mmCIF file of C-alpha atoms in Angstrom:
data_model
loop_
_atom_site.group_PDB
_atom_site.id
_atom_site.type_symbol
_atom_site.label_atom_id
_atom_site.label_comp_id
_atom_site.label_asym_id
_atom_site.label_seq_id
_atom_site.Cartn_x
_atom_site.Cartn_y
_atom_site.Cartn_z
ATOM 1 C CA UNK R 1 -1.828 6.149 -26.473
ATOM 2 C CA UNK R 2 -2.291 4.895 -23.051
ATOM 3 C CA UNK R 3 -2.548 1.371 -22.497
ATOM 4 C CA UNK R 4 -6.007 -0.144 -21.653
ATOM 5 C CA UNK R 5 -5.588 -1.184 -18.060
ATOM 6 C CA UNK R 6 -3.065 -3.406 -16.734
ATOM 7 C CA UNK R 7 -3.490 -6.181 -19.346
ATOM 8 C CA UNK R 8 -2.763 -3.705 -21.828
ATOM 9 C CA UNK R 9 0.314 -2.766 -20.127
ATOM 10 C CA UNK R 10 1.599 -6.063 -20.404
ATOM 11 C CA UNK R 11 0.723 -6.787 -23.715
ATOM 12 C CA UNK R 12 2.630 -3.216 -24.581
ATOM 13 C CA UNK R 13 5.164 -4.038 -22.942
ATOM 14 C CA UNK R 14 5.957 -7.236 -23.891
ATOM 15 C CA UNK R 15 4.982 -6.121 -27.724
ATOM 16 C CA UNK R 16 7.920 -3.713 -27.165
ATOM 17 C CA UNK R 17 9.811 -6.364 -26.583
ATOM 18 C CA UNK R 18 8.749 -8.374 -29.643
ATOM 19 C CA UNK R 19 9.740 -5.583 -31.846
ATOM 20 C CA UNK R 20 13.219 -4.697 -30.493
ATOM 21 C CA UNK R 21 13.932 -8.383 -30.504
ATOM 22 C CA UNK R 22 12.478 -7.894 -34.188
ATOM 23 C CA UNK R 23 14.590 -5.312 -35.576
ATOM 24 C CA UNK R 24 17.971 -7.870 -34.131
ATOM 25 C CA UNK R 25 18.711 -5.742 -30.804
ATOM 26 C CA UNK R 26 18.622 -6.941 -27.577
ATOM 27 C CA UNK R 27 16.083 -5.583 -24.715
ATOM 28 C CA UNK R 28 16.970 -2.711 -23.403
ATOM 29 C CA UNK R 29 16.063 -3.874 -19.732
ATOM 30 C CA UNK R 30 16.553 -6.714 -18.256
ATOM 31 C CA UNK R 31 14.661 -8.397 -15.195
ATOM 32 C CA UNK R 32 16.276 -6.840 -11.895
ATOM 33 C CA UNK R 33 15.089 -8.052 -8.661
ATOM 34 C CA UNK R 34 10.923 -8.901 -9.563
ATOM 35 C CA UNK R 35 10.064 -11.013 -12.745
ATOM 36 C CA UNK R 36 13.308 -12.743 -13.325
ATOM 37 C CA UNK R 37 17.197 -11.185 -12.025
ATOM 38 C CA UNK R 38 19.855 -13.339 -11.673
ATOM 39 C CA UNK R 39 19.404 -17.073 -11.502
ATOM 40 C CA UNK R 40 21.629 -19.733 -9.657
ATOM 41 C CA UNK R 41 24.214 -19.595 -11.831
ATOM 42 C CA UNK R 42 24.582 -15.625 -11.909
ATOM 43 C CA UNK R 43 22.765 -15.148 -15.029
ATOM 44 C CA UNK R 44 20.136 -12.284 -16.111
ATOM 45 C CA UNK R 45 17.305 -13.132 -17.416
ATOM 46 C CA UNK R 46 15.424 -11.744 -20.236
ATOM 47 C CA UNK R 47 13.219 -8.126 -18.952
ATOM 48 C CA UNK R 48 9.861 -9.170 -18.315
ATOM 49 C CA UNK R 49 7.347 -6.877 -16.791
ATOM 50 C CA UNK R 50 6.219 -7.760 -13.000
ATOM 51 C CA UNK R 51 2.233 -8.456 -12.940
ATOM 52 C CA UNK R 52 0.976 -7.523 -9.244
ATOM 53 C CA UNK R 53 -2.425 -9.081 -10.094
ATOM 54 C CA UNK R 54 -2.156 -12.265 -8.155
ATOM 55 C CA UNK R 55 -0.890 -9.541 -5.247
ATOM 56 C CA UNK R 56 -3.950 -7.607 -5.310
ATOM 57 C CA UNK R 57 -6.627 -10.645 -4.504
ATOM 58 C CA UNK R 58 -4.146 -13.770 -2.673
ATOM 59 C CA UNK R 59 -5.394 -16.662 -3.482
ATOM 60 C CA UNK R 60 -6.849 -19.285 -0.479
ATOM 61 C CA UNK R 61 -7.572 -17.169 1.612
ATOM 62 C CA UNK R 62 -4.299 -15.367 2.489
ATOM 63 C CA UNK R 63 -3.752 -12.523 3.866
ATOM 64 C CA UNK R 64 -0.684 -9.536 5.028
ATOM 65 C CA UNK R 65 0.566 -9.196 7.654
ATOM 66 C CA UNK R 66 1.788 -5.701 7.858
ATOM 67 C CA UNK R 67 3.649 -3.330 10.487
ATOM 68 C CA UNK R 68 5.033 0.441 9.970
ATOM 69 C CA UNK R 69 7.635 1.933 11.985
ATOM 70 C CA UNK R 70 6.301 5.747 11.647
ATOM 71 C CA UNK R 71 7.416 5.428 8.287
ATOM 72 C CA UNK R 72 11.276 5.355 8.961
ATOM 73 C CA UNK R 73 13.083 3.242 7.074
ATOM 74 C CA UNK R 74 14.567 -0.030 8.972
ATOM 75 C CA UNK R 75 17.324 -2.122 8.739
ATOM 76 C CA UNK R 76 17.061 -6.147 8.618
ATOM 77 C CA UNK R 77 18.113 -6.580 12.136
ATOM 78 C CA UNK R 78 15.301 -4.622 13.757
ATOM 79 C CA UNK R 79 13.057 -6.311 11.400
ATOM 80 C CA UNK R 80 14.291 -9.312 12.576
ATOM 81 C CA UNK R 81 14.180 -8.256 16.411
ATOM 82 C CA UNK R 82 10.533 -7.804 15.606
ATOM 83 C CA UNK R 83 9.659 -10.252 14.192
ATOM 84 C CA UNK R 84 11.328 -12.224 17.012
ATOM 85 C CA UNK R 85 8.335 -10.910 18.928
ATOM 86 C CA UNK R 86 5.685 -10.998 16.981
ATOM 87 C CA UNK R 87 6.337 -14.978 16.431
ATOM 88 C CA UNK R 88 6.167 -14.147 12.880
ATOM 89 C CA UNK R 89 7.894 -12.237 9.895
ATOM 90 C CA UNK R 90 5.744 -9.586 8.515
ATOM 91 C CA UNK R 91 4.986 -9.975 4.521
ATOM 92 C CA UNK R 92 3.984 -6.296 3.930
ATOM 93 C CA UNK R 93 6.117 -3.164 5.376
ATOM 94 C CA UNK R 94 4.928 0.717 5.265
ATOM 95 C CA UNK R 95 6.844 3.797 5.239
ATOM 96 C CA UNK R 96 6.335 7.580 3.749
ATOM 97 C CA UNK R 97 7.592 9.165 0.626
ATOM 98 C CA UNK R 98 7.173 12.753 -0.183
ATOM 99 C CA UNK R 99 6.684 14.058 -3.245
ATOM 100 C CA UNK R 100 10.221 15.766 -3.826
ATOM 101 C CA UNK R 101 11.989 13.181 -2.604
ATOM 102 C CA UNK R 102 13.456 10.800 -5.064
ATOM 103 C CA UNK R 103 12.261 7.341 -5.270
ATOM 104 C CA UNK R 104 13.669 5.319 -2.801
ATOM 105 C CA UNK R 105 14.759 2.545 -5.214
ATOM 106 C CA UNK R 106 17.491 1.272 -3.772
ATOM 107 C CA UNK R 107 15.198 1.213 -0.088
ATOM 108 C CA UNK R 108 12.263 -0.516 -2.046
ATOM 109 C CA UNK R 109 14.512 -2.875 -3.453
ATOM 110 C CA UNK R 110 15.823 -4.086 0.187
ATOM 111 C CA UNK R 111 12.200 -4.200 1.538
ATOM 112 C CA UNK R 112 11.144 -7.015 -1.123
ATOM 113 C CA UNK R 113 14.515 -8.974 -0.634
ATOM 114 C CA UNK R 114 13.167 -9.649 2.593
ATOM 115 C CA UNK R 115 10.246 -11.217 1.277
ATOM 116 C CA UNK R 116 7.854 -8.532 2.353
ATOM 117 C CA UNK R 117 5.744 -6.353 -0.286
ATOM 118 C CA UNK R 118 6.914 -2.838 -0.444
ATOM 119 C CA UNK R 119 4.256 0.225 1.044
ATOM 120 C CA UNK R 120 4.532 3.642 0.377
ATOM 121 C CA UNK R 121 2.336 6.430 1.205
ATOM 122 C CA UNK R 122 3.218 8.827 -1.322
ATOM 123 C CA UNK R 123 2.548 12.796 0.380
ATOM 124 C CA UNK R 124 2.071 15.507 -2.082
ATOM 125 C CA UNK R 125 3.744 17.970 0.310
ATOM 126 C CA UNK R 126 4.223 21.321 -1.020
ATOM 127 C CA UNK R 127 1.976 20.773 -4.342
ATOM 128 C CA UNK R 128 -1.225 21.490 -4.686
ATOM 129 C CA UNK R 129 -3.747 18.587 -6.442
ATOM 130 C CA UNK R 130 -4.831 21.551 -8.915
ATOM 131 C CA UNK R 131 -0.767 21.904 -10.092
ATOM 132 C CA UNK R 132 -0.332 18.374 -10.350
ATOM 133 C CA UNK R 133 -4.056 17.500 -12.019
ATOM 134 C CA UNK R 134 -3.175 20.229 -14.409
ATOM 135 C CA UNK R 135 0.011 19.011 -15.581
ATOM 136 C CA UNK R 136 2.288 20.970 -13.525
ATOM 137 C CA UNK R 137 4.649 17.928 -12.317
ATOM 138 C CA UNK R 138 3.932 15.582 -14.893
ATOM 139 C CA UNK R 139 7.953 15.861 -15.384
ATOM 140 C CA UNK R 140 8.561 14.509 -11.918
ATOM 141 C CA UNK R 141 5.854 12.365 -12.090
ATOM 142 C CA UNK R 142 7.088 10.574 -15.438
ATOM 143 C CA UNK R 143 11.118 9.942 -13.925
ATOM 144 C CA UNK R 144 9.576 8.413 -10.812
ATOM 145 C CA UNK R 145 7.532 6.411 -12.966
ATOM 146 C CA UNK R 146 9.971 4.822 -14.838
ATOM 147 C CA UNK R 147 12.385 4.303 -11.912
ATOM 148 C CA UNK R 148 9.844 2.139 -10.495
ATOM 149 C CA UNK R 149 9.030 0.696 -14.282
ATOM 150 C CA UNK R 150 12.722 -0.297 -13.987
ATOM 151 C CA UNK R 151 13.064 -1.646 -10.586
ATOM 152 C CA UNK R 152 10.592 -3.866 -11.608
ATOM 153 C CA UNK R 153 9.711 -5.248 -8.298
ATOM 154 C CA UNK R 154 5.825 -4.964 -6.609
ATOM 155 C CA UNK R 155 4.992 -1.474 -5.019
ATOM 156 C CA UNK R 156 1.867 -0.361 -3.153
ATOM 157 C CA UNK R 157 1.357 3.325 -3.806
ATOM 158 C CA UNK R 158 -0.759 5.053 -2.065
ATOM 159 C CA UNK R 159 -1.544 8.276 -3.268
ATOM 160 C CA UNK R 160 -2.387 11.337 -1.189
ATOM 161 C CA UNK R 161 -3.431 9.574 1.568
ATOM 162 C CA UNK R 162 -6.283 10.820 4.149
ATOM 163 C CA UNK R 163 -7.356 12.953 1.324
ATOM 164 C CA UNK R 164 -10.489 13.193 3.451
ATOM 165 C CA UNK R 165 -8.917 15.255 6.281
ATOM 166 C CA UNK R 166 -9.506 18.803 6.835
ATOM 167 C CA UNK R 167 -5.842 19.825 7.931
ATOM 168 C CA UNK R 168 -3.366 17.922 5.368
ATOM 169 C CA UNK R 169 -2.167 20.175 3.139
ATOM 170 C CA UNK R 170 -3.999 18.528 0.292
ATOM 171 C CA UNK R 171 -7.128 17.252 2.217
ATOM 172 C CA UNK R 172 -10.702 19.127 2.038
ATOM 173 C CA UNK R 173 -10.142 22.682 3.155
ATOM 174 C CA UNK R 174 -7.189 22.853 0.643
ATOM 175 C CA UNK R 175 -8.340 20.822 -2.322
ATOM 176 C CA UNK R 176 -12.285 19.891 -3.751
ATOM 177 C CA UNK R 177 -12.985 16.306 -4.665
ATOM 178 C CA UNK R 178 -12.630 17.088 -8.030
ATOM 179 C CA UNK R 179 -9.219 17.831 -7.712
ATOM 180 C CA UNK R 180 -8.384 15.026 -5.814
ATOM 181 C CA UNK R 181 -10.055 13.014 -8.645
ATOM 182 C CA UNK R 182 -8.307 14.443 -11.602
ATOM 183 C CA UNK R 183 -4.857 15.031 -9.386
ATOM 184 C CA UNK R 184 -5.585 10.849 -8.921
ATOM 185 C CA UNK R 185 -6.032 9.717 -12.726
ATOM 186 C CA UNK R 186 -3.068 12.088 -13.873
ATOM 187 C CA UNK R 187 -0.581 10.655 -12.264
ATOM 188 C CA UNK R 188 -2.141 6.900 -12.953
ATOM 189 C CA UNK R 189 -2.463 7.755 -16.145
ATOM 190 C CA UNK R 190 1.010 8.671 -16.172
ATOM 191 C CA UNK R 191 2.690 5.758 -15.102
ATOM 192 C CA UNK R 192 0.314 3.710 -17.274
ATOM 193 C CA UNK R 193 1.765 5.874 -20.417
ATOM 194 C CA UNK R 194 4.936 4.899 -18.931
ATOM 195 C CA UNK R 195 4.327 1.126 -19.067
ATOM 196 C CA UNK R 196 4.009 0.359 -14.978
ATOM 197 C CA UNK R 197 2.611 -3.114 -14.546
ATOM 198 C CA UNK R 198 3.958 -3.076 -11.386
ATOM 199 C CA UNK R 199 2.634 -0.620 -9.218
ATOM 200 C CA UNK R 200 -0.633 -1.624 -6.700
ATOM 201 C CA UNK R 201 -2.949 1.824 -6.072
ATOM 202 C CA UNK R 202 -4.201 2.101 -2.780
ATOM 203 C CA UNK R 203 -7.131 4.200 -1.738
ATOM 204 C CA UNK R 204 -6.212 5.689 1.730
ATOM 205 C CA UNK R 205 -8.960 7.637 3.738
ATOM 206 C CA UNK R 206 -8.795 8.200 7.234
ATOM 207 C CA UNK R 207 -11.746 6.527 9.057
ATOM 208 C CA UNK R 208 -11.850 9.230 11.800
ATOM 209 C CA UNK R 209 -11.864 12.230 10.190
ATOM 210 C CA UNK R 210 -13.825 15.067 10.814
ATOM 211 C CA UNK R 211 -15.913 16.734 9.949
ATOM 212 C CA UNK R 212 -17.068 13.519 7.891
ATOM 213 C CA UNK R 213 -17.185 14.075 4.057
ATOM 214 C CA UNK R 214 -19.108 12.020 1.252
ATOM 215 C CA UNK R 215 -16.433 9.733 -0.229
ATOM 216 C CA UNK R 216 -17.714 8.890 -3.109
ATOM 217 C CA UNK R 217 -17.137 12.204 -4.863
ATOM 218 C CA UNK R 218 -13.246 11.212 -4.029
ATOM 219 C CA UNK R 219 -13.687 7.773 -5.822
ATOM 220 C CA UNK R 220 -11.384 7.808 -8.731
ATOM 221 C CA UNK R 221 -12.559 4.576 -10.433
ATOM 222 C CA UNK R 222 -12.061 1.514 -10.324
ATOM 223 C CA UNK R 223 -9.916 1.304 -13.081
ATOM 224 C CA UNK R 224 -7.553 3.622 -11.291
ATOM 225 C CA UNK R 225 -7.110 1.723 -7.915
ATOM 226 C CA UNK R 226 -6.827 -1.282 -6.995
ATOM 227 C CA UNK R 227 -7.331 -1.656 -2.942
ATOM 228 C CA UNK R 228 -9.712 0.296 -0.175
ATOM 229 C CA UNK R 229 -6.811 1.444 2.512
ATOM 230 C CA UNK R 230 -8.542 2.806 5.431
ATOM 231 C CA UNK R 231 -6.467 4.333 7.968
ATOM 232 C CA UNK R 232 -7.542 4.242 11.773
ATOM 233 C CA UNK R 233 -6.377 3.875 15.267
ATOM 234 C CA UNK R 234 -8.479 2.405 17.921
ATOM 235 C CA UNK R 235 -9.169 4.631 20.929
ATOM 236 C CA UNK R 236 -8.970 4.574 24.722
ATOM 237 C CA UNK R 237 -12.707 5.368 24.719
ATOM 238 C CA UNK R 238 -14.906 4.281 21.608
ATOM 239 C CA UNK R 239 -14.986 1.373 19.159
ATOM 240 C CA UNK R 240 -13.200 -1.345 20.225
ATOM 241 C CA UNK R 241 -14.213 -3.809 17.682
ATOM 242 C CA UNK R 242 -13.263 -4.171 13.571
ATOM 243 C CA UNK R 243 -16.859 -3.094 12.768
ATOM 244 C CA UNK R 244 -16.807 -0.221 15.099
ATOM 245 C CA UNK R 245 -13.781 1.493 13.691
ATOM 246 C CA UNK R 246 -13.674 0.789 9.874
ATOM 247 C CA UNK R 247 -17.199 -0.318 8.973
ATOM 248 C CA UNK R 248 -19.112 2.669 8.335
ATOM 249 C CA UNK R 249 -16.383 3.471 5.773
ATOM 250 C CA UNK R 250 -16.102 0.178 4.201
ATOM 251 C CA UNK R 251 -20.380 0.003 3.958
ATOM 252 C CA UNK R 252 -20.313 3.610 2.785
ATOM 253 C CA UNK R 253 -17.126 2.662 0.117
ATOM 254 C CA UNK R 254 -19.137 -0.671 -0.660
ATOM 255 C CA UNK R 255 -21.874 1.734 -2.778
ATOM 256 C CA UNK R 256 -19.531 2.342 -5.574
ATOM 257 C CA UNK R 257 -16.099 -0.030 -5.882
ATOM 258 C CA UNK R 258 -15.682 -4.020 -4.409
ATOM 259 C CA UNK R 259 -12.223 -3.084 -4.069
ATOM 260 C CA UNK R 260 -10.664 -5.647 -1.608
ATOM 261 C CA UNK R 261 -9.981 -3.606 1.922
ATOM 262 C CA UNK R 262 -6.285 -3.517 2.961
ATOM 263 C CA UNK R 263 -6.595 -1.980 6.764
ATOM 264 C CA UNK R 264 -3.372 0.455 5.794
ATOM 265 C CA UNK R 265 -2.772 1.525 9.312
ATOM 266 C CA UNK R 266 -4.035 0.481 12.600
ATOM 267 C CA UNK R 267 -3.066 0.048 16.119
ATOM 268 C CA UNK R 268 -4.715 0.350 19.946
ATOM 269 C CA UNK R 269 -3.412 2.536 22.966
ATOM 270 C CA UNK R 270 -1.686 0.728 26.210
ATOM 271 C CA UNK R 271 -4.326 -0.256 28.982
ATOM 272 C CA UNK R 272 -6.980 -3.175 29.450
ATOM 273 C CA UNK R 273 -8.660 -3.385 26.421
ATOM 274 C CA UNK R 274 -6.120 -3.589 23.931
ATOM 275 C CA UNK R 275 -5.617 -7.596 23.772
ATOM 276 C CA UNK R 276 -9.254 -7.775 23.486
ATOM 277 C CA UNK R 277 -9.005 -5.153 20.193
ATOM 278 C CA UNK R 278 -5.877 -7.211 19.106
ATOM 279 C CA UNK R 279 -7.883 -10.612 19.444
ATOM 280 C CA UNK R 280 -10.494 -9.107 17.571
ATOM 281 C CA UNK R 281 -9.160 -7.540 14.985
ATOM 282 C CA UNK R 282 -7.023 -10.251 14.028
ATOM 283 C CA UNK R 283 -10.237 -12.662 14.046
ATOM 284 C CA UNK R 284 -11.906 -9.983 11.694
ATOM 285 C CA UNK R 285 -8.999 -9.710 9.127
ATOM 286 C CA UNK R 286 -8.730 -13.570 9.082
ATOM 287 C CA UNK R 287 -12.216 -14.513 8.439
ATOM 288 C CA UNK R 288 -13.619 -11.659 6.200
ATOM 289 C CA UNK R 289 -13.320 -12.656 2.601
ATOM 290 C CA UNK R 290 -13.232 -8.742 1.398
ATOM 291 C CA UNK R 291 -10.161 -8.007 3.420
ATOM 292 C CA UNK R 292 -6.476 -9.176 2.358
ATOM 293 C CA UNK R 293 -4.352 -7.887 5.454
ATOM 294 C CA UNK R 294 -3.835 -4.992 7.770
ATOM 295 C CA UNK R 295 -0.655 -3.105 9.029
ATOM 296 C CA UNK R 296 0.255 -2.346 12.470
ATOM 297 C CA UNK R 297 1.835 0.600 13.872
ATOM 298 C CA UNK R 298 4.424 -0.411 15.962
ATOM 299 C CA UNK R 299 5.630 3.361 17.200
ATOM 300 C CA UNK R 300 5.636 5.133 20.003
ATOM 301 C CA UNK R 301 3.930 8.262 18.716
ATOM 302 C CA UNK R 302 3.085 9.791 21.984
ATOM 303 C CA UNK R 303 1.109 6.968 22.618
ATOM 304 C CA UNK R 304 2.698 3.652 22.569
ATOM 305 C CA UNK R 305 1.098 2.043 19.892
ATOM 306 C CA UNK R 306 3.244 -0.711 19.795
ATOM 307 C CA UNK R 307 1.994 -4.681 19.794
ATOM 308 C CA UNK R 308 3.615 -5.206 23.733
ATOM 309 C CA UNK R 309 2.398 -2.058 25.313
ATOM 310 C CA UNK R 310 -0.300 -3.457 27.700
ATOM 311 C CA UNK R 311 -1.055 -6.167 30.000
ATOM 312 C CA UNK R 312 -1.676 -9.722 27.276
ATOM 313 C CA UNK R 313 -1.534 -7.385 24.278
ATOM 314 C CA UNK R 314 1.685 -8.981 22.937
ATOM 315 C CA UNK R 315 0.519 -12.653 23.685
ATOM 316 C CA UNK R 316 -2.888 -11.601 21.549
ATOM 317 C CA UNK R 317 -0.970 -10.226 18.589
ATOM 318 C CA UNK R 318 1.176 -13.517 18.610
ATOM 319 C CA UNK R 319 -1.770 -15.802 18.468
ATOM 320 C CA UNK R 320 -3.978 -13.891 16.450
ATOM 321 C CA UNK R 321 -1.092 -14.039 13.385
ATOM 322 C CA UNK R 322 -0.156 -17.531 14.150
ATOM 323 C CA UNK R 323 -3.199 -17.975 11.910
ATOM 324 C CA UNK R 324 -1.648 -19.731 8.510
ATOM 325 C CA UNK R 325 -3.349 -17.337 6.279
ATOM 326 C CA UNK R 326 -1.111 -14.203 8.082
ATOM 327 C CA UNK R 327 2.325 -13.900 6.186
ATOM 328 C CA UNK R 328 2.213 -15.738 3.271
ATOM 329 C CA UNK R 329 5.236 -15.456 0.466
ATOM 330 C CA UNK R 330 4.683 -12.862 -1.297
ATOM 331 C CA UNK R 331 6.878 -13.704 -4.281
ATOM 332 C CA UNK R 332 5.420 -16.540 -4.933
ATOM 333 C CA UNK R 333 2.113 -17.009 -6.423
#
């Protein structure tokens, strides 16, 4: 029986527990990196599942700061290059994982040592949402499941991302909403049968597509994710403001879910607007009480996306998240 919502997954989980401790065996897990691990002394502490709750909604106000590097992996010292120029260490890192690959545990694990919550987009490349809604991977699905049951350490996962996107191979012209939908809840459902507590599911459309589809059809429920992730890049020509670029698609999502809004990837071309859209956007994220954080791009993707590419646009990003609420520790509530 699957576990009623995260709660439940807890109470299973730790009723698991109970019972093994019950019947005079030990757990079979215990804490790695997340809910307990090793303490001062090099002990392990007893197994107890990670609860992302307080991760979802941060408390006072707080929000992520978050940057991607095209989804490549990176190692500490470019992390710590950047955030050398940034003027602050980002709490919230991004990067790709397709659906045949194996779970990057050992990559996950690394990201959250570094005090920063772990982001994947995970791409259903070379499935189709009708094979996987039907059952057709529920194998795959279940082992990457409990790797990340194990690991026990906080993951954003953000399904099939820019769903809403005519030319991904599972966006509209290859896949209905329906499929999306039922694609969605199978593979939720089967890391809840799997006992996940620690898994937050992120939302992703792009904000830009087109043709523009009705996204409420995509909806799975809100008892199947947890954060709005809107996905958009700011322009040479167009909306320069927070507003401009994601608020049709926050208004429009605002009809059916009060999800909270993580902006899941964002960043502005070189040339003499960009500090302004920095300035801005950092003002937006900081003051709106619906939004927890937003990621940057920091790649040069045949534009230069990154936060010093343009005249000022490196001394806005540093003052916009020299705000307190930007970066806050994100293993500790």
């Amino acid at each position: 029986m699957t576990p009623p919502g995260r709660r439940g997954i807890l109470r299973w989980a730790l009723a698991t527990m109970a019972s093994t401790a019950t019947a005079g065996c030990a757990p079979s897990r215990t804490a790695p990196i997340g809910a307990g691990g090793e303490g001062a002394e090099g002990r392990t502490a007893p197994y107890v599942p990670f609860d992302v709750t307080w991760l979802i909604r941060p408390r006072g106000g707080h929000k992520y700061l978050g940057v991607s590097f095209a989804g490549a992996s990176v190692t500490p010292g470019y992390l710590d290059l950047w955030s050398r120029k940034a003027g602050k260490a980002p709490n919230l890192l991004a990067q790709r994982f397709s659906w045949d690959e194996e779970f990057p545990a050992d990559r996950v694990a690394a990201v959250w040592r570094q005090r920063m919550l772990p982001y994947l987009a995970w791409e259903p490349s070379g499935r189709t949402l009708r094979r996987i809604a039907a059952g057709g991977d529920d194998g795959g699905i279940r082992r990457t499941a409990a790797t990340v049951r194990d690991l026990n350490v906080p993951v954003a996962l953000a399904f099939a991302p820019g769903f809403n996107e005519r030319d991904r191979p599972w966006g509209t012209r290859a896949a209905s909403a329906g499929e999306f939908v039922a694609a969605w809840r199978r593979v939720h459902d089967l890391f809840q049968d799997t006992g996940v507590s620690n898994v937050v599911w992120v939302w992703s459309p792009t904000v830009t597509a087109r043709p523009e589809v009705a996204l409420e059809p995509y909806w799975p429920g809100d008892a199947y994710a947890d954060w709005l992730g809107p996905v958009g890049r700011y322009p040479r020509k167009g909306p320069h403001t927070f507003d401009g670029l994601f608020g049709t698609v926050v208004k429009e999502a605002r009809a059916f879910t009060r999800a909270p809004v993580l902006v899941a990837e964002t960043a502005a071309p070189p040339g003499g607007s960009k500090a302004a859209v920095v300035r801005e956007l950092t003002r937006a994220v900081a003051t709106r009480d619906d939004v927890v954080g937003f990621v940057w791009l920091d790649a040069a993707d045949r534009t230069d996306w990154r936060i010093d590419s343009g005249t000022g646009a490196l001394d806005a990003f540093r003052r916009g998240v020299a705000d307190p609420r930007f970066g806050f520790d994100v293993r500790r509530p």
